[in-house]
PDB file of C-alpha atoms in Angstrom:
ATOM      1  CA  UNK U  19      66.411  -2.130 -57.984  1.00 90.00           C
ATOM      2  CA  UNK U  20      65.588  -3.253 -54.239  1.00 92.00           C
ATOM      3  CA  UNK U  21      62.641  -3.414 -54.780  1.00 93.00           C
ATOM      4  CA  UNK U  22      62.667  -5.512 -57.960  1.00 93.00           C
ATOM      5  CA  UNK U  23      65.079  -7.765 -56.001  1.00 93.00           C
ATOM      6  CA  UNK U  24      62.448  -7.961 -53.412  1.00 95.00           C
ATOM      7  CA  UNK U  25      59.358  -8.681 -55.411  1.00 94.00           C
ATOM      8  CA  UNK U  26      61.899 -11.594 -57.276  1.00 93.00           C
ATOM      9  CA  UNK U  27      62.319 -13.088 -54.003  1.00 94.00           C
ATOM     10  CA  UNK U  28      58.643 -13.191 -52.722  1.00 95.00           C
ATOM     11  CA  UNK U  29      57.721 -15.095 -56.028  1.00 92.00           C
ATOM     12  CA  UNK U  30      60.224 -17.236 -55.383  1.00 93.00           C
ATOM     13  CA  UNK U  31      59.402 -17.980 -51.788  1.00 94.00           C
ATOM     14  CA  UNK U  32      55.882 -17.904 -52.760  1.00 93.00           C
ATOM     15  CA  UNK U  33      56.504 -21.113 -55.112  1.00 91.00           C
ATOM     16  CA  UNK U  34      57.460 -23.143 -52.424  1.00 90.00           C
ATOM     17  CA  UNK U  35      55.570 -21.714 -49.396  1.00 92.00           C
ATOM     18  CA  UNK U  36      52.370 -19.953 -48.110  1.00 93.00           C
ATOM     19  CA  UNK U  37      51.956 -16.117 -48.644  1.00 95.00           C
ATOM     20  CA  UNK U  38      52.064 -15.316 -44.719  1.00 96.00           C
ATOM     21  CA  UNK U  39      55.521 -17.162 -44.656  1.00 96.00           C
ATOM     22  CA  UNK U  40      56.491 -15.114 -48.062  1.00 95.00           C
ATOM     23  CA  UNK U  41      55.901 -11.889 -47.003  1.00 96.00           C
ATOM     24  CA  UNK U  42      57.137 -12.848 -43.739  1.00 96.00           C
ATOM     25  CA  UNK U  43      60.651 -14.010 -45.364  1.00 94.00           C
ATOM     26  CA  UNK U  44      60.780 -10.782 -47.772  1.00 95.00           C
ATOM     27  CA  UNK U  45      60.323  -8.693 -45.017  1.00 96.00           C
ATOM     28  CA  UNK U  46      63.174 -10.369 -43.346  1.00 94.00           C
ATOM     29  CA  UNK U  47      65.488  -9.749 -46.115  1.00 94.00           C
ATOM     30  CA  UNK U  48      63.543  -5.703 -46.385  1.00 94.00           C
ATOM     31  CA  UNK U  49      65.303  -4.807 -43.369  1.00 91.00           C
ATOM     32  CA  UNK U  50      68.891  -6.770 -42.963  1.00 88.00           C
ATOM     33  CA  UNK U  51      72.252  -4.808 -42.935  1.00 84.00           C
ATOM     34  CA  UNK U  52      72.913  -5.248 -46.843  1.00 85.00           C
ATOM     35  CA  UNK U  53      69.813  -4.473 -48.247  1.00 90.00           C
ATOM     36  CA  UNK U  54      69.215  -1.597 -46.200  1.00 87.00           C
ATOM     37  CA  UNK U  55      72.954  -0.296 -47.369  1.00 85.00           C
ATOM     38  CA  UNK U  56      73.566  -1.375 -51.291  1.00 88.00           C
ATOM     39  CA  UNK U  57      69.776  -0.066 -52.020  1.00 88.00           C
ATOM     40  CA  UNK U  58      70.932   3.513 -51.293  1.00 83.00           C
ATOM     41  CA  UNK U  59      72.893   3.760 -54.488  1.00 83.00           C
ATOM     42  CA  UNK U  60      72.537   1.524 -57.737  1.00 84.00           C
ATOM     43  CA  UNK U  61      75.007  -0.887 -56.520  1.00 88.00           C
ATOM     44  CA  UNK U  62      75.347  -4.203 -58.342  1.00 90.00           C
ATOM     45  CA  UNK U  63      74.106  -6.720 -55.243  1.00 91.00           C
ATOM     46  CA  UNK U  64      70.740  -5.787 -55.596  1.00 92.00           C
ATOM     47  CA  UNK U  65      71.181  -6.824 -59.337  1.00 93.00           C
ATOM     48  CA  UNK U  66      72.600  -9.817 -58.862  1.00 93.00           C
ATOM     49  CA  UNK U  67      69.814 -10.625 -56.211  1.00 93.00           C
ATOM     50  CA  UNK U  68      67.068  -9.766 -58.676  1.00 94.00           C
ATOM     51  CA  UNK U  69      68.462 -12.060 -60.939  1.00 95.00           C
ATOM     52  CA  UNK U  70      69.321 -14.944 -59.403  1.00 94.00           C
ATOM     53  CA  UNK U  71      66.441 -15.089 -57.410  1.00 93.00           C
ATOM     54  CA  UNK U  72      64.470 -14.102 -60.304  1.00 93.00           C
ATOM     55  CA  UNK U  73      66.018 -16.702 -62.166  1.00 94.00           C
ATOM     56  CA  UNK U  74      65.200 -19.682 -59.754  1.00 94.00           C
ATOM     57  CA  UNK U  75      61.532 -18.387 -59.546  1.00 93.00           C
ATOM     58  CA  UNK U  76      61.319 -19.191 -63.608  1.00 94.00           C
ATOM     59  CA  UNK U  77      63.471 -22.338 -63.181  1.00 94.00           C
ATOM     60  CA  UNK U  78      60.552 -23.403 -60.656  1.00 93.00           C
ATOM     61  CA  UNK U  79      57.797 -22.244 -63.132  1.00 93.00           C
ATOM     62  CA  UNK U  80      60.029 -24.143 -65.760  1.00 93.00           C
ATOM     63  CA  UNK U  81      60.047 -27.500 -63.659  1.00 92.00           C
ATOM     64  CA  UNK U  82      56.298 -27.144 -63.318  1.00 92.00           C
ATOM     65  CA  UNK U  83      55.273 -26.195 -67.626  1.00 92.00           C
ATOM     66  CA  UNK U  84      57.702 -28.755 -68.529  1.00 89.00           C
ATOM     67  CA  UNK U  85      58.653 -26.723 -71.818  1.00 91.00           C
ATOM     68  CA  UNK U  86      62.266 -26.094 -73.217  1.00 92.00           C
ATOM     69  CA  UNK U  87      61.202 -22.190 -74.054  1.00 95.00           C
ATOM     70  CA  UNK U  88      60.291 -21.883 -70.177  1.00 94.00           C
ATOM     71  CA  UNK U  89      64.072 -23.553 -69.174  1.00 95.00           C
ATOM     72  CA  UNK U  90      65.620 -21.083 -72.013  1.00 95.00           C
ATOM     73  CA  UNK U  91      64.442 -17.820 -70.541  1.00 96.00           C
ATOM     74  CA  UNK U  92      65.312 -18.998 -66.825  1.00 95.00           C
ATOM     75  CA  UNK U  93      68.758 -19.595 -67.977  1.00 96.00           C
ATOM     76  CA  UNK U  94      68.340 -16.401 -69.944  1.00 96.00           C
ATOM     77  CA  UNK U  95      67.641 -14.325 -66.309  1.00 95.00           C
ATOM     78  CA  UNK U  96      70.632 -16.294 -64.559  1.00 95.00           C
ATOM     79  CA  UNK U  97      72.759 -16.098 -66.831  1.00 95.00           C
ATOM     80  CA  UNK U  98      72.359 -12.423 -67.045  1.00 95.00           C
ATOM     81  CA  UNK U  99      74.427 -12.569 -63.604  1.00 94.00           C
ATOM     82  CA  UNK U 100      77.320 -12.193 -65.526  1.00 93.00           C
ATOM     83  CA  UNK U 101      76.582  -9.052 -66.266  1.00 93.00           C
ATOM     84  CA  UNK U 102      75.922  -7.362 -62.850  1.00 90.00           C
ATOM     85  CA  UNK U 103      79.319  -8.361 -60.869  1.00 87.00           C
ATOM     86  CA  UNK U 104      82.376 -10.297 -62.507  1.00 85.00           C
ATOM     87  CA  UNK U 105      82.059 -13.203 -59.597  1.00 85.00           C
ATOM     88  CA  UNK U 106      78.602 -14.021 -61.005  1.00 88.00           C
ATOM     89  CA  UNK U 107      80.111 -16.392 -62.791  1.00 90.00           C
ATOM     90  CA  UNK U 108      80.537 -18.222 -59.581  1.00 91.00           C
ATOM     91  CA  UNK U 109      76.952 -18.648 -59.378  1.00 91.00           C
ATOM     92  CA  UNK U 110      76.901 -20.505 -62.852  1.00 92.00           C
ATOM     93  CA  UNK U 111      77.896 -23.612 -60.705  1.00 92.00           C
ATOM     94  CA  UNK U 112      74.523 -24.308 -59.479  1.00 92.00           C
ATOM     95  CA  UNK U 113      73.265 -23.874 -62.980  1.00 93.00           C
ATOM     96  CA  UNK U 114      75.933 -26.807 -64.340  1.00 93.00           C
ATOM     97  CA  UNK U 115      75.183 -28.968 -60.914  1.00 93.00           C
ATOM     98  CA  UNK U 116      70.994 -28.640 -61.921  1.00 93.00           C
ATOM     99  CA  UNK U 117      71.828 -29.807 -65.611  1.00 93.00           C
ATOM    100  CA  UNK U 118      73.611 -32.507 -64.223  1.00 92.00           C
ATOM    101  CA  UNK U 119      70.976 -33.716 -61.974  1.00 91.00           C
ATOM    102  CA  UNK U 120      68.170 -33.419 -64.296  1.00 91.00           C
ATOM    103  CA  UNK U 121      69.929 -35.617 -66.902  1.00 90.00           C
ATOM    104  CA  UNK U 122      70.674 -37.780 -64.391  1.00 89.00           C
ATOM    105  CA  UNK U 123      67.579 -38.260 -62.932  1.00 87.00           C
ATOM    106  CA  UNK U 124      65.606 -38.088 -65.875  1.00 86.00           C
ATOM    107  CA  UNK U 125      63.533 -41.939 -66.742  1.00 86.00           C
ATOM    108  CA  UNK U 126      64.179 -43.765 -69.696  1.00 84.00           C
ATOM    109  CA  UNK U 127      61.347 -42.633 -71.770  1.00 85.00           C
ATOM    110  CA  UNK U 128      61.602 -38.843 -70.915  1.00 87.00           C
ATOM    111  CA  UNK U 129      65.927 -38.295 -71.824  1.00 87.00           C
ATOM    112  CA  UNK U 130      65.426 -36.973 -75.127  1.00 90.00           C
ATOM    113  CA  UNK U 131      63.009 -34.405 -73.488  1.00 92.00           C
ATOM    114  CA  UNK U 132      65.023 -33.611 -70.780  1.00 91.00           C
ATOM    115  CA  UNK U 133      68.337 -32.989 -72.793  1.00 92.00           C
ATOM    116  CA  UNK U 134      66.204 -30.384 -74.612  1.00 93.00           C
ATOM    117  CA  UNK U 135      65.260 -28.702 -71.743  1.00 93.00           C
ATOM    118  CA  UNK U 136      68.668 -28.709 -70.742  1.00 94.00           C
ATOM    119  CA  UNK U 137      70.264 -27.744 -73.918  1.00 95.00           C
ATOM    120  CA  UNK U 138      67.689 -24.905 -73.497  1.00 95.00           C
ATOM    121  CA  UNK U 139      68.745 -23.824 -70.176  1.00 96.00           C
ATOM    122  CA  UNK U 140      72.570 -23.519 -70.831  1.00 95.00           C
ATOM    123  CA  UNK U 141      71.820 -21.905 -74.300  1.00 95.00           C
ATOM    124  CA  UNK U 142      69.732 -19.195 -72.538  1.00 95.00           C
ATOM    125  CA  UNK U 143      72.868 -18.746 -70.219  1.00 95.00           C
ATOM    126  CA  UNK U 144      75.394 -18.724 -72.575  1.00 94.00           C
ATOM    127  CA  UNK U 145      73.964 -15.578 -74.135  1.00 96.00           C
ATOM    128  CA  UNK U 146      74.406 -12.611 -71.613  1.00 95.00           C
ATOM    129  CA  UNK U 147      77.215 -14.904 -70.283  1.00 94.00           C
ATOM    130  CA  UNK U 148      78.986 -14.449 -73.316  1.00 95.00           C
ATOM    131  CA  UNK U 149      78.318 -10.488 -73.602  1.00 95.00           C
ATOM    132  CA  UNK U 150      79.443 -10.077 -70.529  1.00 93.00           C
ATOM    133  CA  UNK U 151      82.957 -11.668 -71.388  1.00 91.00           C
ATOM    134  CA  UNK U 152      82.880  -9.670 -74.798  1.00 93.00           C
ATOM    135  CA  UNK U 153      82.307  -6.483 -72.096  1.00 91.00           C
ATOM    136  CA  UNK U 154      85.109  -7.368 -69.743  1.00 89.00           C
ATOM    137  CA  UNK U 155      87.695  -8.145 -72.763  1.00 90.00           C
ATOM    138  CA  UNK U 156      87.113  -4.951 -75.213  1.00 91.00           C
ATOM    139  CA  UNK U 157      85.114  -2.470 -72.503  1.00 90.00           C
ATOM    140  CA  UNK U 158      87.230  -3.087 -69.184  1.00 86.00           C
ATOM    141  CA  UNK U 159      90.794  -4.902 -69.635  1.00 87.00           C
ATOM    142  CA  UNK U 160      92.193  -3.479 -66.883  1.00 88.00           C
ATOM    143  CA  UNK U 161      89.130  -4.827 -64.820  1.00 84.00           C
ATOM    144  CA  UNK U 162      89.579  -8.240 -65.901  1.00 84.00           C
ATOM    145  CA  UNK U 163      93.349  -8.551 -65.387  1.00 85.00           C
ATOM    146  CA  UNK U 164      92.618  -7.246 -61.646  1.00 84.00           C
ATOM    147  CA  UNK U 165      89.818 -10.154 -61.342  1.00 82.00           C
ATOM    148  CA  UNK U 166      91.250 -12.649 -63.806  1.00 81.00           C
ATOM    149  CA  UNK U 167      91.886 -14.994 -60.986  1.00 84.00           C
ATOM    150  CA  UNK U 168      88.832 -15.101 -59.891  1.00 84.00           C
ATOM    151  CA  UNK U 169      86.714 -15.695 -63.469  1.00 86.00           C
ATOM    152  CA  UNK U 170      89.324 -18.626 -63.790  1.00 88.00           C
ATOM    153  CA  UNK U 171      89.209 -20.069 -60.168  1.00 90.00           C
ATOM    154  CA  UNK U 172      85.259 -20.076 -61.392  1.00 89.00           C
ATOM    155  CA  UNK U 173      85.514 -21.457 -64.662  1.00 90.00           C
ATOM    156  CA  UNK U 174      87.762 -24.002 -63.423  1.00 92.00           C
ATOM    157  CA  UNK U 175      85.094 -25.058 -61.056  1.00 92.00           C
ATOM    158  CA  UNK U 176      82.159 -25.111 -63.278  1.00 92.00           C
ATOM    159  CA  UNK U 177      83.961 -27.566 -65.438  1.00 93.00           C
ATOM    160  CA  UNK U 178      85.418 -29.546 -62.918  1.00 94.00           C
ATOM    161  CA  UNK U 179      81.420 -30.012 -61.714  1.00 93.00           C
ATOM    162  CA  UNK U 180      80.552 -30.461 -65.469  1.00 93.00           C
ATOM    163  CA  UNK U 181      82.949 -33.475 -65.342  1.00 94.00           C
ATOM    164  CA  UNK U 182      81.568 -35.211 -62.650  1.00 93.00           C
ATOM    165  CA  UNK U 183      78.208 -34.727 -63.886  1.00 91.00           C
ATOM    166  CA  UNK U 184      79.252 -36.247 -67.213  1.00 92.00           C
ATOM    167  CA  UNK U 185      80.539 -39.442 -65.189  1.00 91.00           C
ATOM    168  CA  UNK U 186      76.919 -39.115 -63.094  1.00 89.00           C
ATOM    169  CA  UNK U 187      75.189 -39.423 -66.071  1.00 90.00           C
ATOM    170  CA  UNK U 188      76.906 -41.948 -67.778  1.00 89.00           C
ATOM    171  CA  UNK U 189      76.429 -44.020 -64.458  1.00 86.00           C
ATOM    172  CA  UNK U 190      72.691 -43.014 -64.482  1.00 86.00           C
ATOM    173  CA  UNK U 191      71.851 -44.156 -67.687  1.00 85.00           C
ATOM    174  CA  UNK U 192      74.352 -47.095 -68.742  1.00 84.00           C
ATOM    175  CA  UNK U 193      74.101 -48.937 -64.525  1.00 84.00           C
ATOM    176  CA  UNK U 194      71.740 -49.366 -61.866  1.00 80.00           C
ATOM    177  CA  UNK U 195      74.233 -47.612 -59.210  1.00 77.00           C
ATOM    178  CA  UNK U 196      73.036 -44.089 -58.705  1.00 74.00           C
ATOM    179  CA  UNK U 197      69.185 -45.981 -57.973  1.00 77.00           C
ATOM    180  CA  UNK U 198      70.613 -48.186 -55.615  1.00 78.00           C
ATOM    181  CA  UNK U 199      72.024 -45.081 -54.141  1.00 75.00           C
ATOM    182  CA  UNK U 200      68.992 -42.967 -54.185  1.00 75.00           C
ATOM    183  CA  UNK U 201      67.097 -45.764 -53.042  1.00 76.00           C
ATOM    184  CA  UNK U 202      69.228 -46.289 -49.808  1.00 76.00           C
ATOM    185  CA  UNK U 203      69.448 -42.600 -49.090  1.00 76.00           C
ATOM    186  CA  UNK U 204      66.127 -41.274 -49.949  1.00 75.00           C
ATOM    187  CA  UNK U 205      64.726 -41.427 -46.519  1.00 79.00           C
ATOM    188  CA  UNK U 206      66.665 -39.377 -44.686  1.00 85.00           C
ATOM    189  CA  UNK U 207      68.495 -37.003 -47.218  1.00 82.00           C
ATOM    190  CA  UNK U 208      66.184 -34.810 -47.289  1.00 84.00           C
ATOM    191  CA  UNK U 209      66.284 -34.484 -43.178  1.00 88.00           C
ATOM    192  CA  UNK U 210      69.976 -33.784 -43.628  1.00 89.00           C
ATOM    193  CA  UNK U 211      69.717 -31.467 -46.279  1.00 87.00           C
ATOM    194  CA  UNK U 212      67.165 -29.490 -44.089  1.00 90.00           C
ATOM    195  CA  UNK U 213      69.320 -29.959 -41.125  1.00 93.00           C
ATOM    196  CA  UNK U 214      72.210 -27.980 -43.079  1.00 93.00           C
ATOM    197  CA  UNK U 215      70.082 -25.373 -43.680  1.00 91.00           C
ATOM    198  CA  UNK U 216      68.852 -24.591 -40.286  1.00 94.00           C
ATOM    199  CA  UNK U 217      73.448 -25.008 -39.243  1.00 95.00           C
ATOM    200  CA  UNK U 218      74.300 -22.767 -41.844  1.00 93.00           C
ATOM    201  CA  UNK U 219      71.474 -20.580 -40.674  1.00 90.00           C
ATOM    202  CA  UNK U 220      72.527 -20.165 -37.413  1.00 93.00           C
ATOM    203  CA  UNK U 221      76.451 -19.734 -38.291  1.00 92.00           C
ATOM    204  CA  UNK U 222      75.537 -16.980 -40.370  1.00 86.00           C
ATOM    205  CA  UNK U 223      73.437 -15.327 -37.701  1.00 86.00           C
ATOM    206  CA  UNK U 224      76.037 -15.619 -35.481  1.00 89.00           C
ATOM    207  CA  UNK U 225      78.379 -14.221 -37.328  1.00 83.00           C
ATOM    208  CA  UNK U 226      78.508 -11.257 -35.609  1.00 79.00           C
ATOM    209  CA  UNK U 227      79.732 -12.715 -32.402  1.00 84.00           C
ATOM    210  CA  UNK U 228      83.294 -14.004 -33.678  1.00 83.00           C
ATOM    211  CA  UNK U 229      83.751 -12.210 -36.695  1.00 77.00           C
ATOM    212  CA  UNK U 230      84.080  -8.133 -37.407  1.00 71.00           C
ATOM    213  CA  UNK U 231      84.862  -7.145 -40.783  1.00 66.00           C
ATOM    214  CA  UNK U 232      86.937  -3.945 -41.319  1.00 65.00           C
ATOM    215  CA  UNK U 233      86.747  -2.163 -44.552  1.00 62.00           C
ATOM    216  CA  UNK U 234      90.132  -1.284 -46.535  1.00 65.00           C
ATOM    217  CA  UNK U 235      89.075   1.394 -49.129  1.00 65.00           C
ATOM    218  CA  UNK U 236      85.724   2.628 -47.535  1.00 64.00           C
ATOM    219  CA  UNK U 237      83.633   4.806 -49.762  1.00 65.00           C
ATOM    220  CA  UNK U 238      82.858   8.430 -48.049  1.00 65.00           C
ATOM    221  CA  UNK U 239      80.530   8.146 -45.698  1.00 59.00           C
ATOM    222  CA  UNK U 240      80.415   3.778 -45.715  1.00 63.00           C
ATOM    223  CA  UNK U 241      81.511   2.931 -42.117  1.00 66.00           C
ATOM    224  CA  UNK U 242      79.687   5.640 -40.475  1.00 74.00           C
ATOM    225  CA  UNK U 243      76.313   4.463 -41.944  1.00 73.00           C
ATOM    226  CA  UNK U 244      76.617   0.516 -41.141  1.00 72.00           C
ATOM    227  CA  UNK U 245      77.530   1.420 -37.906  1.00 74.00           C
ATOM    228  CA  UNK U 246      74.337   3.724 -37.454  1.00 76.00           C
ATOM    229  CA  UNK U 247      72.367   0.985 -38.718  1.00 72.00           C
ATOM    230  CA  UNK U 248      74.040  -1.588 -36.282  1.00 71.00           C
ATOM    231  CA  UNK U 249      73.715   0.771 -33.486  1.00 76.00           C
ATOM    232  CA  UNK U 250      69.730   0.886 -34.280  1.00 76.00           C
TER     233      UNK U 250
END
């Protein structure tokens, strides 16, 4: 399953970068504190990893065929999230945000293409997203009640985004405002949006130095592993 997960990133990386800096990244990933511990057992984060970033590497293939099928079985491979950990559907959120944006962006002559494409991508979602809530309701009740808060809290904000991205859209297509707005931001969003990277980057790498985790239930054997790993 780590390994799958790994191979999932590299393609993904490897869309958007050369093979030196690919390797380079999956490597990176290889050897960091929770790969190196949820890859000893069939845990569900190397799951979820294979899927979401297997996901984004078809969404990226998608973008470039331009065909509904390709959108359909990306949102087929995210959506399937939902099946590996019950906060997956947290990651659903960038899924409803990327709908929104496409339809938004999309030029007059090319809507009725792009709300296919769409309609393709949340369709391919909505089917392992919907076996996994038939799985939690008639397979693990007790499960569900535990986590309940959390599915909502989720759902709650996936149509709270889907809102706004109706109003985007409706602005995008029926005034000139979200242009104007592009237009004047354009030059140096992407700067900032790079810049946020590189901040969150270094907060998470120095996470270490002002935060320590302590495990309430540990597993047998858990904290004495991570902190053989740390001490290497």
């Amino acid at each position: 399953l780590g390994a799958g997960a790994l191979l999932a990133f590299y393609g993904l990386a490897r869309q958007h970068t050369g093979r030196v800096w690919a390797l380079v990244a999956m490597a990176a990933l290889a050897v960091s504190l929770p790969l190196l511990y949820f890859t000893r057992n069939p845990y569900s984060e190397p799951v979820t990893l294979l899927f979401i970033t297997g996901g984004l590497a078809l969404l990226t293939e998608a973008l470039r065929r331009d065909r509904a099928w390709a959108y359909g079985l990306a949102g087929l491979v995210l959506g399937s999230v939902t099946l590996a950990r019950v906060d997956g559907f947290f990651y659903l959120i960038g899924v409803t945000v990327f709908a929104a944006v496409a339809l938004a962006a999309a030029p007059a002559g090319r809507r009725r293409r792009v709300v296919g494409q769409v309609a393709a991508l949340v369709g391919g979602v909505a089917v392992p997203t919907a076996v996994a809530v038939a799985n939690l309701v008639n397979l693990s009740p007790k499960y569900l009640h535990d986590l309940g808060g959390e599915v909502r809290l989720s759902v709650a904000a996936i149509a709270a985004v889907a809102a706004v991205g109706v109003v985007a859209v409706v602005l995008a297509w029926r005034t000139r405002l979200l242009h104007r707005v592009a237009a004047a931001t354009g030059r140096w969003l992407p700067a900032a949006g790079a810049a946020a990277v590189l901040v969150l980057g270094a907060v998470g790498a120095s996470r270490p130095l002002w935060y320590v985790g302590r495990i309430r239930n540990p597993e047998p054997g858990q904290p004495a592993y991570i902190e053989f790993l740390q001490r290497a």
